[in-house]
Coordinates of C-alpha atoms and ligand atoms in Angstrom, one line a residue:
M1 CA 1.9 -34.1 -1.3
T2 CA 3.6 -33.5 2.1
Q3 CA 2.0 -31.8 4.7
R4 CA 2.1 -28.0 4.8
E5 CA 4.5 -26.5 7.4
T6 CA 3.5 -24.2 10.3
W7 CA 5.6 -22.2 12.6
T8 CA 6.4 -24.3 15.8
S9 CA 5.5 -21.3 18.1
R10 CA 3.9 -17.9 18.2
V11 CA 7.4 -16.3 18.7
G12 CA 8.7 -18.2 15.9
F13 CA 6.1 -16.3 13.8
I14 CA 6.6 -13.0 15.2
L15 CA 10.5 -13.1 14.8
A16 CA 10.1 -14.3 11.3
A17 CA 7.9 -11.4 10.4
V18 CA 10.3 -9.0 12.3
G19 CA 13.2 -10.4 10.3
S20 CA 11.5 -9.6 7.0
A21 CA 10.5 -6.2 8.2
V22 CA 13.8 -5.5 9.7
G23 CA 16.2 -4.8 6.9
L24 CA 17.8 -2.4 4.3
G25 CA 14.6 -0.4 5.1
N26 CA 15.3 0.5 8.8
I27 CA 19.2 0.6 8.5
W28 CA 20.0 2.2 5.4
R29 CA 16.6 4.0 4.0
F30 CA 15.2 5.1 7.1
P31 CA 17.9 7.6 8.3
Y32 CA 18.6 9.1 5.1
M33 CA 14.7 9.5 4.6
S34 CA 14.7 11.1 7.9
A35 CA 17.6 13.3 6.6
E36 CA 16.0 14.1 3.5
N37 CA 12.9 15.4 5.6
G38 CA 14.3 17.4 8.1
G39 CA 15.4 15.2 10.8
A40 CA 13.1 14.8 13.8
A41 CA 10.1 16.3 12.0
F42 CA 10.0 13.0 9.7
L43 CA 10.4 10.6 12.8
V44 CA 7.0 12.2 14.3
V45 CA 5.3 11.7 10.9
Y46 CA 6.8 8.2 10.6
L47 CA 5.7 6.9 13.8
I48 CA 1.9 8.0 13.2
A49 CA 2.2 6.2 9.8
A50 CA 3.5 3.0 11.2
A51 CA 0.6 3.2 13.8
L52 CA -2.1 4.4 11.4
I53 CA -1.3 2.8 8.3
G54 CA 1.1 0.4 8.7
L55 CA -0.3 -1.5 11.5
P56 CA -4.0 -1.8 9.9
A57 CA -2.6 -2.7 6.6
I58 CA -0.3 -5.6 8.2
L59 CA -3.3 -7.1 9.5
A60 CA -5.0 -7.0 6.2
E61 CA -2.2 -9.3 5.0
F62 CA -2.3 -11.5 8.0
V63 CA -6.1 -12.3 7.7
V64 CA -5.8 -13.2 4.0
G65 CA -2.9 -15.5 4.8
R66 CA -4.3 -17.0 8.0
E67 CA -7.6 -17.7 6.8
T68 CA -6.7 -19.5 3.8
K69 CA -3.3 -21.0 4.7
K70 CA -2.2 -20.7 1.2
N71 CA 0.5 -19.1 -0.7
V72 CA -0.3 -15.6 -2.1
V73 CA -1.7 -16.4 -5.3
D74 CA -4.0 -19.0 -4.0
A75 CA -4.7 -17.1 -0.9
F76 CA -6.5 -14.3 -3.2
R77 CA -7.9 -16.8 -5.4
N78 CA -9.8 -18.6 -2.4
L79 CA -11.2 -15.4 -1.4
G80 CA -12.0 -13.7 -4.6
G81 CA -11.9 -15.6 -7.4
P82 CA -9.5 -15.3 -10.5
A83 CA -9.6 -11.7 -10.7
A84 CA -8.1 -11.4 -6.9
A85 CA -5.6 -14.0 -7.8
L86 CA -3.9 -11.3 -9.9
I87 CA -3.2 -9.3 -6.5
G88 CA -1.2 -12.4 -5.8
V89 CA 0.4 -12.7 -9.4
L90 CA 1.7 -9.3 -8.9
G91 CA 3.0 -10.2 -5.5
L92 CA 5.2 -13.3 -7.2
F93 CA 6.3 -10.8 -10.0
T94 CA 7.3 -8.3 -7.1
G95 CA 9.2 -11.0 -5.3
F96 CA 11.4 -12.0 -8.1
W97 CA 12.1 -8.3 -9.0
L98 CA 12.6 -7.0 -5.5
L99 CA 15.0 -9.8 -4.6
S100 CA 16.9 -9.6 -7.7
Y101 CA 18.4 -6.1 -6.9
Y102 CA 17.9 -6.6 -3.0
S103 CA 20.4 -9.2 -3.3
V104 CA 23.1 -6.9 -5.5
V105 CA 23.0 -4.4 -2.1
G106 CA 23.4 -7.5 0.1
G107 CA 26.6 -8.4 -2.2
W108 CA 27.8 -4.8 -1.6
V109 CA 27.3 -5.1 2.2
I110 CA 29.5 -8.2 2.2
Q111 CA 32.1 -6.0 0.7
Y112 CA 32.0 -3.2 3.1
M113 CA 32.2 -6.0 5.8
T114 CA 35.3 -7.4 4.8
G115 CA 36.5 -3.7 3.4
S116 CA 35.8 -2.5 7.0
L117 CA 38.4 -5.1 8.5
T118 CA 41.0 -4.5 5.8
G119 CA 40.8 -0.9 5.7
A120 CA 39.8 -1.1 1.9
Y121 CA 37.7 1.8 1.5
F122 CA 39.5 4.0 4.1
G123 CA 41.4 6.1 1.6
G124 CA 38.3 7.0 -0.1
P125 CA 34.7 5.4 0.5
E126 CA 33.4 7.1 -2.7
A127 CA 36.0 5.5 -5.0
Y128 CA 35.6 2.4 -3.3
F129 CA 31.6 2.4 -3.6
G130 CA 32.3 3.0 -7.4
Q131 CA 34.4 0.0 -7.7
I132 CA 32.3 -2.7 -5.5
S133 CA 29.1 -1.6 -7.1
E134 CA 29.2 -2.7 -10.4
G135 CA 31.2 -5.4 -12.6
T136 CA 32.2 -9.1 -12.2
G137 CA 32.9 -8.8 -8.8
T138 CA 29.5 -7.4 -7.8
I139 CA 28.0 -10.3 -9.5
L140 CA 30.1 -12.6 -7.6
F141 CA 29.3 -11.1 -4.1
H142 CA 25.5 -11.1 -5.3
A143 CA 25.7 -14.8 -6.2
I144 CA 27.0 -15.4 -2.7
F145 CA 24.4 -13.7 -0.7
M146 CA 21.6 -15.8 -3.2
V147 CA 23.5 -18.8 -2.1
V148 CA 22.8 -17.9 1.6
T149 CA 19.3 -17.0 0.9
I150 CA 18.5 -20.2 -0.9
G151 CA 20.4 -22.5 1.7
I152 CA 18.1 -21.2 4.5
V153 CA 14.5 -21.3 2.4
A154 CA 15.5 -24.5 1.1
A155 CA 15.9 -25.9 4.6
G156 CA 12.0 -25.2 5.1
V157 CA 9.7 -23.0 7.2
E158 CA 10.8 -24.5 10.5
K159 CA 14.2 -25.8 10.1
G160 CA 15.2 -22.8 7.7
I161 CA 13.3 -19.7 8.4
E162 CA 12.1 -20.0 11.7
V163 CA 15.5 -21.4 13.1
G164 CA 17.3 -18.9 11.1
T165 CA 15.2 -15.8 12.2
K166 CA 15.3 -16.7 15.9
I167 CA 19.1 -16.4 15.7
M168 CA 19.3 -13.6 13.2
V169 CA 16.6 -11.2 15.0
P170 CA 18.0 -11.2 18.3
S171 CA 21.5 -10.6 17.3
I172 CA 20.4 -7.4 15.0
A173 CA 18.9 -6.1 18.5
I174 CA 21.9 -6.6 20.5
L175 CA 24.6 -5.6 18.2
M176 CA 22.4 -2.6 17.7
I177 CA 22.1 -1.7 21.0
G178 CA 26.0 -2.2 21.6
M179 CA 26.3 0.2 18.8
A180 CA 23.9 2.7 20.0
A181 CA 25.6 2.4 23.4
W182 CA 29.1 3.2 22.0
A183 CA 27.6 6.1 19.7
F184 CA 26.4 7.8 22.9
T185 CA 30.0 8.1 23.8
L186 CA 31.2 10.0 20.7
D187 CA 31.6 13.9 20.6
G188 CA 28.9 14.4 18.2
A189 CA 26.0 12.4 20.2
G190 CA 24.5 15.3 21.5
A191 CA 24.1 17.3 18.2
G192 CA 22.9 13.7 16.9
Y193 CA 20.0 13.4 19.1
E194 CA 18.9 17.0 18.9
Y195 CA 18.6 16.6 15.2
F196 CA 17.0 13.3 15.4
L197 CA 14.9 13.9 18.4
S198 CA 13.6 17.4 18.4
P199 CA 11.1 18.2 15.7
D200 CA 10.6 21.4 14.2
F201 CA 6.8 21.7 13.6
S202 CA 7.0 24.0 11.1
V203 CA 9.3 21.9 8.9
I204 CA 6.3 19.6 8.9
A205 CA 3.7 22.5 8.4
E206 CA 5.8 23.7 5.5
N207 CA 6.4 20.3 3.6
Y208 CA 3.8 17.9 4.8
Q209 CA 2.9 17.3 0.7
S210 CA 6.4 15.4 0.9
I211 CA 6.8 14.5 4.2
I212 CA 3.4 12.2 4.8
P213 CA 4.0 10.3 1.5
D214 CA 7.5 9.8 2.2
A215 CA 6.7 8.6 5.6
V216 CA 3.7 6.5 4.7
G217 CA 5.8 5.1 2.1
Q218 CA 8.6 3.9 4.1
A219 CA 6.2 2.5 6.9
L220 CA 4.9 0.1 4.0
F221 CA 8.2 -0.6 2.6
S222 CA 9.6 -1.2 6.3
L223 CA 6.6 -3.6 7.3
S224 CA 7.8 -5.7 4.0
L225 CA 4.0 -4.8 2.8
G226 CA 2.6 -4.9 -0.8
M227 CA 3.6 -8.2 -2.2
G228 CA 2.4 -10.7 -0.2
A229 CA 5.3 -11.5 2.3
M230 CA 3.0 -11.2 5.2
V231 CA 0.2 -13.3 3.7
T232 CA 2.7 -16.0 3.3
Y233 CA 4.3 -15.8 6.6
A234 CA 0.5 -15.8 8.4
S235 CA -0.4 -18.5 6.2
Y236 CA 2.0 -20.8 8.3
L237 CA -0.1 -20.1 11.3
D238 CA -2.2 -22.5 12.9
G239 CA -4.6 -21.7 15.8
D240 CA -6.2 -18.6 16.6
D241 CA -3.7 -16.5 18.2
N242 CA -4.4 -12.4 18.7
L243 CA -3.1 -11.1 15.4
L244 CA -3.7 -7.6 16.8
S245 CA -1.1 -8.1 19.4
D246 CA 1.1 -9.9 17.0
G247 CA 0.7 -7.0 14.8
I248 CA 1.4 -4.5 17.3
S249 CA 4.8 -6.4 18.7
I250 CA 5.9 -6.8 14.9
T251 CA 5.3 -2.9 14.4
V252 CA 6.8 -2.0 17.5
L253 CA 9.9 -3.9 17.3
N254 CA 10.4 -2.8 13.2
T255 CA 10.4 0.8 14.7
F256 CA 12.5 -0.1 17.2
V257 CA 15.3 -1.0 15.3
G258 CA 14.7 1.9 12.6
V259 CA 15.0 4.1 15.7
L260 CA 18.0 2.4 17.0
A261 CA 19.6 3.0 13.5
G262 CA 19.4 6.8 13.9
F263 CA 20.8 6.5 17.4
V264 CA 23.7 5.2 15.5
V265 CA 24.0 7.0 12.5
F266 CA 23.3 10.5 13.5
P267 CA 25.9 10.6 16.3
L268 CA 28.3 9.3 14.1
L269 CA 27.6 11.8 11.2
F270 CA 27.8 14.7 13.4
A271 CA 30.6 13.7 15.4
Q272 CA 32.7 13.7 12.0
N273 CA 30.8 17.2 11.4
I274 CA 29.1 15.4 8.4
D275 CA 25.8 17.2 7.4
P276 CA 23.0 14.4 7.2
G277 CA 21.5 16.2 4.8
D278 CA 24.0 15.9 2.1
A279 CA 24.1 12.0 2.5
G280 CA 21.1 10.9 0.3
A281 CA 20.9 7.5 -0.7
G282 CA 24.7 7.2 -0.4
A283 CA 24.3 7.5 3.3
V284 CA 25.6 4.3 4.4
F285 CA 28.4 3.4 2.0
V286 CA 29.8 6.7 1.4
T287 CA 29.1 9.2 4.4
L288 CA 28.9 6.6 7.3
A289 CA 32.0 4.7 5.6
Q290 CA 34.0 8.1 5.8
A291 CA 32.9 8.3 9.5
F292 CA 34.3 4.9 10.1
A293 CA 37.4 5.5 8.3
E294 CA 38.1 8.5 10.4
L295 CA 37.6 7.0 13.8
P296 CA 40.1 5.3 16.2
A297 CA 38.0 2.1 16.3
G298 CA 36.5 2.3 12.9
R299 CA 37.7 -1.1 11.7
I300 CA 35.7 -3.1 14.2
I301 CA 32.7 -0.6 14.6
G302 CA 32.6 -0.6 10.7
F303 CA 32.7 -4.3 10.5
V304 CA 30.1 -4.7 13.1
F305 CA 27.9 -2.2 11.5
F306 CA 27.9 -3.9 8.2
L307 CA 27.4 -7.4 9.5
V308 CA 24.0 -6.2 11.4
L309 CA 23.2 -4.7 8.1
L310 CA 24.2 -8.0 6.4
I311 CA 22.2 -10.3 9.0
A312 CA 19.2 -7.5 8.5
A313 CA 19.2 -7.8 4.6
L314 CA 19.3 -11.6 4.8
S315 CA 16.5 -12.0 7.0
S316 CA 14.3 -9.9 4.8
A317 CA 15.8 -11.6 1.7
I318 CA 14.4 -15.0 2.5
S319 CA 10.8 -13.7 3.0
L320 CA 11.1 -12.5 -0.3
L321 CA 11.8 -15.8 -1.7
E322 CA 9.6 -17.7 0.4
V323 CA 6.8 -16.0 -1.1
V324 CA 7.8 -17.3 -4.4
V325 CA 8.9 -20.5 -3.2
S326 CA 5.7 -21.2 -1.1
Y327 CA 3.4 -21.0 -4.4
F328 CA 5.6 -23.5 -6.3
V329 CA 5.8 -25.5 -3.0
D330 CA 1.9 -25.5 -2.9
N331 CA 1.2 -26.4 -6.7
F332 CA 4.1 -28.4 -7.8
D333 CA 4.7 -32.0 -6.7
V334 CA 8.7 -31.1 -6.7
S335 CA 10.8 -31.0 -3.5
R336 CA 11.3 -27.6 -1.7
P337 CA 15.4 -27.5 -2.1
I338 CA 15.0 -28.6 -5.9
L339 CA 12.1 -25.4 -6.2
T340 CA 14.2 -23.0 -4.3
V341 CA 17.4 -23.7 -5.9
G342 CA 15.6 -23.1 -9.4
I343 CA 13.7 -20.1 -8.3
G344 CA 16.7 -18.6 -6.5
T345 CA 18.9 -19.1 -10.1
V346 CA 16.3 -17.4 -11.8
V347 CA 16.3 -14.3 -9.2
F348 CA 20.2 -14.5 -9.4
L349 CA 20.2 -14.0 -13.6
L350 CA 17.7 -11.5 -13.0
G351 CA 19.9 -9.4 -10.8
V352 CA 22.9 -9.6 -12.8
P353 CA 22.1 -6.6 -15.0
S354 CA 21.7 -4.6 -11.6
A355 CA 25.2 -5.9 -10.7
L356 CA 26.4 -4.7 -13.8
S357 CA 25.2 -1.0 -14.1
I358 CA 24.2 1.0 -11.2
D359 CA 21.8 3.0 -13.5
T360 CA 20.0 -0.5 -14.0
F361 CA 20.1 -1.0 -10.3
T362 CA 18.4 2.5 -9.6
M363 CA 15.7 1.7 -12.4
F364 CA 14.9 -1.5 -10.7
D365 CA 14.7 0.0 -7.5
M366 CA 12.8 2.9 -8.5
I367 CA 9.9 0.5 -10.3
A368 CA 9.5 -1.6 -7.1
N369 CA 9.2 1.5 -4.6
N370 CA 7.2 3.5 -6.7
I371 CA 4.8 1.4 -8.7
L372 CA 5.2 -2.5 -7.6
L373 CA 4.8 -2.3 -3.9
P374 CA 2.6 0.8 -3.8
L375 CA 0.0 -0.8 -6.1
G376 CA 0.5 -4.2 -4.3
V377 CA -0.7 -2.5 -1.4
V378 CA -3.3 -0.4 -2.7
L379 CA -5.1 -3.6 -4.5
T380 CA -4.6 -5.6 -1.4
I381 CA -6.4 -2.8 1.0
L382 CA -9.1 -2.4 -1.9
F383 CA -9.8 -6.0 -1.7
V384 CA -9.7 -7.0 1.9
G385 CA -11.6 -3.5 2.7
W386 CA -14.5 -3.9 0.2
I387 CA -14.5 -7.2 -1.1
Y388 CA -13.4 -9.7 1.6
G389 CA -14.6 -7.2 4.3
G390 CA -16.9 -9.2 6.9
G391 CA -15.0 -12.1 6.3
A392 CA -11.6 -10.3 7.1
V393 CA -13.4 -8.8 10.2
A394 CA -14.5 -12.5 11.5
E395 CA -11.1 -13.9 10.6
L396 CA -9.5 -10.9 12.6
R397 CA -11.8 -11.3 15.5
R398 CA -11.0 -15.0 16.0
G399 CA -8.5 -14.9 18.9
L400 CA -8.9 -11.0 19.9
G401 CA -11.2 -12.0 22.7
S402 CA -12.4 -9.0 24.7
T403 CA -10.6 -6.7 22.3
S404 CA -13.2 -8.1 19.1
G405 CA -14.9 -4.9 18.9
F406 CA -11.7 -3.5 17.2
G407 CA -12.6 -5.6 14.3
P408 CA -15.4 -3.4 12.7
V409 CA -13.6 -0.5 13.8
W410 CA -10.6 -1.7 12.0
L411 CA -12.5 -2.4 8.8
W412 CA -13.9 1.0 8.3
H413 CA -10.7 2.6 9.1
I414 CA -8.8 0.5 6.2
R415 CA -11.9 1.3 4.0
T416 CA -11.4 4.9 4.4
V417 CA -8.1 6.2 5.9
V418 CA -5.7 3.6 5.0
F419 CA -7.2 3.4 1.5
L420 CA -6.9 7.0 1.0
A421 CA -3.5 7.3 2.3
V422 CA -1.9 4.4 0.2
L423 CA -3.8 5.4 -2.8
G424 CA -2.5 9.2 -2.4
T425 CA 1.1 7.6 -1.9
L426 CA 0.7 5.5 -4.9
A427 CA -0.3 8.4 -7.1
L428 CA 2.5 10.6 -5.6
S429 CA 4.9 7.8 -6.3
I430 CA 4.0 7.5 -10.1
M431 CA 4.0 11.1 -10.5
T432 CA 7.7 11.2 -9.0
F433 CA 8.6 8.3 -11.2
M434 CA 7.3 10.0 -14.7
S435 CA 9.1 12.9 -13.8
A436 CA 12.5 11.0 -13.0
Ligands
LIG1 N1 11.1 -4.4 5.0 C1 12.6 -4.8 4.2 C2 13.4 -3.6 4.6 O1 12.7 -3.1 5.6 C3 12.4 -5.0 2.7 C4 11.4 -6.4 2.5 C5 11.6 -7.5 2.5 C6 10.4 -5.8 1.8 N2 10.6 -8.1 2.2 C7 9.9 -7.2 1.4 C8 9.8 -4.9 1.4 C9 8.4 -7.2 0.9 C10 8.3 -4.7 0.5 C11 8.0 -6.2 0.6 O2 14.5 -3.6 4.0

């Protein structure tokens, strides 16, 4: 068997992890979650959740990956035996499941990108969404998205993922900053910032039961936690870098892109007098598309916006596929390109029902977000906190240098605060799922 690949540099690892984290979650989900939870109030709770829950949880995945240098199944098995390996198996399953419909959204984004240039949705974004989100055309674009994802992953960790994310992540940042600067010139900018940035703390006080779990859930989803993506990426680390500082860089960059998305989306909506609270999950594809249709430079701005969304979705999709591919590459003596094409084809087929029916799509999304991912996070935290425990601290401390005293503090924090927060989020997610 050939030698296991590693990142060629620390920046390579950080950018790959940021690429995984920055995705539809930041640009599509984050603004509409904010809008549903009272705008700025949500931002405040989200920032706290990212720092207190997201960052410690990403470190838990990192130590598992870096210590074992194995795919998600073998990593957990090495540290905790066959029972722990089941956490990894759940991760593989979630990888197939999530990517199958994530790729369908990727296909929608391609159709909106081209539709911006031709003005295809300008007559009626809602009708356009209905048209492109289900049917044989949707399957075709889902296939195109999967082919590109497969192409990058097949090229390998260094030549595919690392090189790819080194181009993609800076492009996302630059284009988003450019769009935010443009949004600043819109008439609605002031009202948009006001809505996004000045929190009404009474909203938090009155709605904390829904705001807190939504913010925690968003922080976990956005950091790609709960299915071994970060375990897998950290397994390609070699050496003892400071995982805490890498984790902080990744969390900050990821949050930065989410906030930038707010700086683009809210001025646009307010410029067109669209109430962000009405937008819901259709925010990007219907409401924002509406704004593009009505703006003078709408075609080009719309194109750039959906291009960024596409790049972000792609750099996340490769991490989902890599979780599964990594397991097969480690365990079977078959070449990576062949395995990647095989696994990618299975993912494509699993996504076909979601491409044919938006109701199936919604069901896949609910099961992933409300059950699979929060369950994966809870099990990971439980395992790392209470079973791997001291070993996890020792692994984290390698590279912490003078801040190594953080190790034990981190352990108690994930055993208590993080564990309770993710358990509460899981319980509420399951209740939401049952009542849906
Ligand atoms: N974090 C990505 C986003 O914000 C989605 C994602 C990619 C993901 N890989 C993941 C979510 C793994 C959970 C687990 O869009």
